[in-house]
Amino acid sequence: MFQQKTYIERRKVLKEKVGSGLILLFGNDESSMNYTDNTYHFRQDSTFLYYFGIQHPGLTAIIDIDNDRDIIFGNDYTIDDIVWMGLQPTIRERAEKCGVKNVQPANKLADYLKETKQSVHFLPLYRPGNKIKLHELIGILHKEVATKFSVELVKAVVSQREFKSDEEIIEINKAVNISVDMHVAAIKFAKPGMTEAQVTAEIHKIAIAAGGNISFPIIATINGQTLHNHYHGNTIKEGDLFLIDAGYESPMCYAGDLSSTIPVGKKFSPEQKEIYQLTLDSHQAAVDALQLGQPFKNAHVAAAKTIFEGMKSLGFTKGTTDNAFEAGAHALFFPCGTGHMMGLDVHDMEDLGEVWVGYDGQPKSTQFGLKSLRLAKPLQPGHVFTIEPGIYFIPELIDLWHSQNKFNDFINWEKVNSYRDFGGIRNEEDFVMTENGAKLLGKSKPKTVEEVEALR
Ligand code: GLY
Ligand code: MN
């Protein structure tokens, strides 16, 4: 945890921003896998962590703005719990660490809410258990949560969490450094004849040995054209491309998020090298477009246009790049966004809504490809985000658009078809915006053709 004063200050600012009423913040409970006591790895809710720092299940907090009161509701372990789980700090001891003196048993929360006439602010909820609790406490049905959450509260939380403090940047840097270690280990380890699962285990091992865990399920696949491919059953062989997307989550729950693509053999083939170099060029174009006060969308436009232009010189595309981008033709190869915010969540605050986190409340595009851009708004000091353009040959998308005669003016279908089994390539790095421009977080990850091949 950070020092007590960090959490006290964060709650004070939150109260000022929201102004009046009562904020109801749910921590997470244990989540069962296949029977009650066999639970998934416990992960605290990130907003609860941000304001209270306590990594313990079964807690709910009230931040009563009108009465300037912070209360944590939760039950201490009984002797039965202690027999199975060992002695644990009391809720009061945990609460003290974040500067909360008022601690009450869980069943007092309903009384508190019954007695109040204050308006209750709550966030969009993603765990069914918390939606049930909300219903029991204040009668909001689970299907009403998405429309009745407090936009004021969401905006206030985003306006704090989006700006990472110096102490948070230190944590994120550590998380990215371990993430680099995970990637370097995998790049050195992967050999023809291994399964994807063996490489995945090597990556996960580094995260666990560092004392934390992974920030999202590891992607380690020869089918990198599937953007979030979590299947690890293939045997990797000479000639394959192998895409790794993996990050570390530190003990304080700050994320790293990196991607690498490597040849399973010792060297990229000439065709792989050409496309790989183009992804690096688009990556650099995105980085070059990062400017203080300017929209992150500029980085996406730069990456997408670089990909389309480069694909033209390789014979895959044709026509005017600007027109192709406007029409969305680049999305055949790059159907996702260039990056997203990162912090306590790997896609930071995605539960609060991308429109608030990445677009300052402005509507997102509905165009295929652009609609998957999670961050578009102007960059300010303290914003932490990823850069991760990629080139993907997705046979199903190629077949669909070709059969629809879509983008015939922009795509050379015969050439594209000849690469339909190529796979996908992505590199990903993490950055923080500063007064002096964007700065790479963590140590540098091997990325150039020469750097990657040297480790194979
Ligand atoms: N690292 C997974 C993603 O950014 O979607
Ligand atoms: Mn990412």
PDB file of N, CA and C and ligand atoms in Angstrom, residues 216 228 245 257-259 338-340 342 346-347 374 386-388 426 428 430, ligand 2:
ATOM      1  N   PHE A 216      -3.354 -10.018 -17.149  1.00  0.00           N
ATOM      2  CA  PHE A 216      -4.474 -10.538 -17.963  1.00  0.00           C
ATOM      3  C   PHE A 216      -4.005 -11.902 -18.470  1.00  0.00           C
ATOM      4  N   HIS A 228      -7.193 -11.720 -29.427  1.00  0.00           N
ATOM      5  CA  HIS A 228      -7.078 -12.205 -28.040  1.00  0.00           C
ATOM      6  C   HIS A 228      -7.175 -13.719 -28.047  1.00  0.00           C
ATOM      7  N   ASP A 245       1.596 -11.736 -25.982  1.00  0.00           N
ATOM      8  CA  ASP A 245       1.032 -10.520 -25.388  1.00  0.00           C
ATOM      9  C   ASP A 245       0.830 -10.859 -23.922  1.00  0.00           C
ATOM     10  N   ASP A 257       1.905  -4.158 -19.803  1.00  0.00           N
ATOM     11  CA  ASP A 257       1.227  -4.794 -20.941  1.00  0.00           C
ATOM     12  C   ASP A 257       2.120  -4.651 -22.167  1.00  0.00           C
ATOM     13  N   LEU A 258       2.732  -5.760 -22.583  1.00  0.00           N
ATOM     14  CA  LEU A 258       3.654  -5.718 -23.714  1.00  0.00           C
ATOM     15  C   LEU A 258       3.307  -6.820 -24.709  1.00  0.00           C
ATOM     16  N   SER A 259       3.646  -6.578 -25.965  1.00  0.00           N
ATOM     17  CA  SER A 259       3.527  -7.642 -26.969  1.00  0.00           C
ATOM     18  C   SER A 259       4.830  -7.739 -27.759  1.00  0.00           C
ATOM     19  N   THR A 338      -4.885   1.525 -31.538  1.00  0.00           N
ATOM     20  CA  THR A 338      -3.428   1.634 -31.348  1.00  0.00           C
ATOM     21  C   THR A 338      -3.030   1.541 -29.883  1.00  0.00           C
ATOM     22  N   GLY A 339      -3.981   1.781 -28.962  1.00  0.00           N
ATOM     23  CA  GLY A 339      -3.594   1.680 -27.555  1.00  0.00           C
ATOM     24  C   GLY A 339      -4.738   1.993 -26.623  1.00  0.00           C
ATOM     25  N   HIS A 340      -4.442   1.884 -25.347  1.00  0.00           N
ATOM     26  CA  HIS A 340      -5.445   2.086 -24.293  1.00  0.00           C
ATOM     27  C   HIS A 340      -4.741   2.593 -23.053  1.00  0.00           C
ATOM     28  N   MET A 342      -3.584   2.527 -19.183  1.00  0.00           N
ATOM     29  CA  MET A 342      -3.122   1.413 -18.344  1.00  0.00           C
ATOM     30  C   MET A 342      -2.809   1.946 -16.941  1.00  0.00           C
ATOM     31  N   VAL A 346      -5.327  -3.343 -16.614  1.00  0.00           N
ATOM     32  CA  VAL A 346      -4.518  -3.332 -17.837  1.00  0.00           C
ATOM     33  C   VAL A 346      -5.198  -2.471 -18.907  1.00  0.00           C
ATOM     34  N   HIS A 347      -6.505  -2.582 -19.054  1.00  0.00           N
ATOM     35  CA  HIS A 347      -7.272  -1.582 -19.819  1.00  0.00           C
ATOM     36  C   HIS A 347      -7.861  -0.686 -18.742  1.00  0.00           C
ATOM     37  N   ARG A 374      -9.741   2.438 -27.971  1.00  0.00           N
ATOM     38  CA  ARG A 374     -10.222   2.681 -26.602  1.00  0.00           C
ATOM     39  C   ARG A 374      -9.835   4.054 -26.075  1.00  0.00           C
ATOM     40  N   THR A 386      -0.729   2.416 -23.776  1.00  0.00           N
ATOM     41  CA  THR A 386       0.062   1.499 -24.594  1.00  0.00           C
ATOM     42  C   THR A 386       0.105   2.001 -26.036  1.00  0.00           C
ATOM     43  N   ILE A 387       1.125   1.544 -26.748  1.00  0.00           N
ATOM     44  CA  ILE A 387       1.194   1.706 -28.206  1.00  0.00           C
ATOM     45  C   ILE A 387       1.341   0.300 -28.772  1.00  0.00           C
ATOM     46  N   GLU A 388       0.372  -0.134 -29.590  1.00  0.00           N
ATOM     47  CA  GLU A 388       0.380  -1.523 -30.027  1.00  0.00           C
ATOM     48  C   GLU A 388      -0.284  -1.759 -31.381  1.00  0.00           C
ATOM     49  N   ARG A 426       2.348  -8.140 -33.730  1.00  0.00           N
ATOM     50  CA  ARG A 426       2.104  -6.953 -32.891  1.00  0.00           C
ATOM     51  C   ARG A 426       3.317  -6.767 -31.988  1.00  0.00           C
ATOM     52  N   GLU A 428       4.203  -4.164 -28.635  1.00  0.00           N
ATOM     53  CA  GLU A 428       3.489  -3.265 -27.727  1.00  0.00           C
ATOM     54  C   GLU A 428       4.445  -2.751 -26.666  1.00  0.00           C
ATOM     55  N   ASP A 430       4.698   0.513 -23.398  1.00  0.00           N
ATOM     56  CA  ASP A 430       3.893   1.343 -22.500  1.00  0.00           C
ATOM     57  C   ASP A 430       4.584   2.703 -22.316  1.00  0.00           C
TER      58      ASP A 430
HETATM   59 MN    MN B   2      -2.571  -3.724 -24.632  1.00  0.00          MN
END
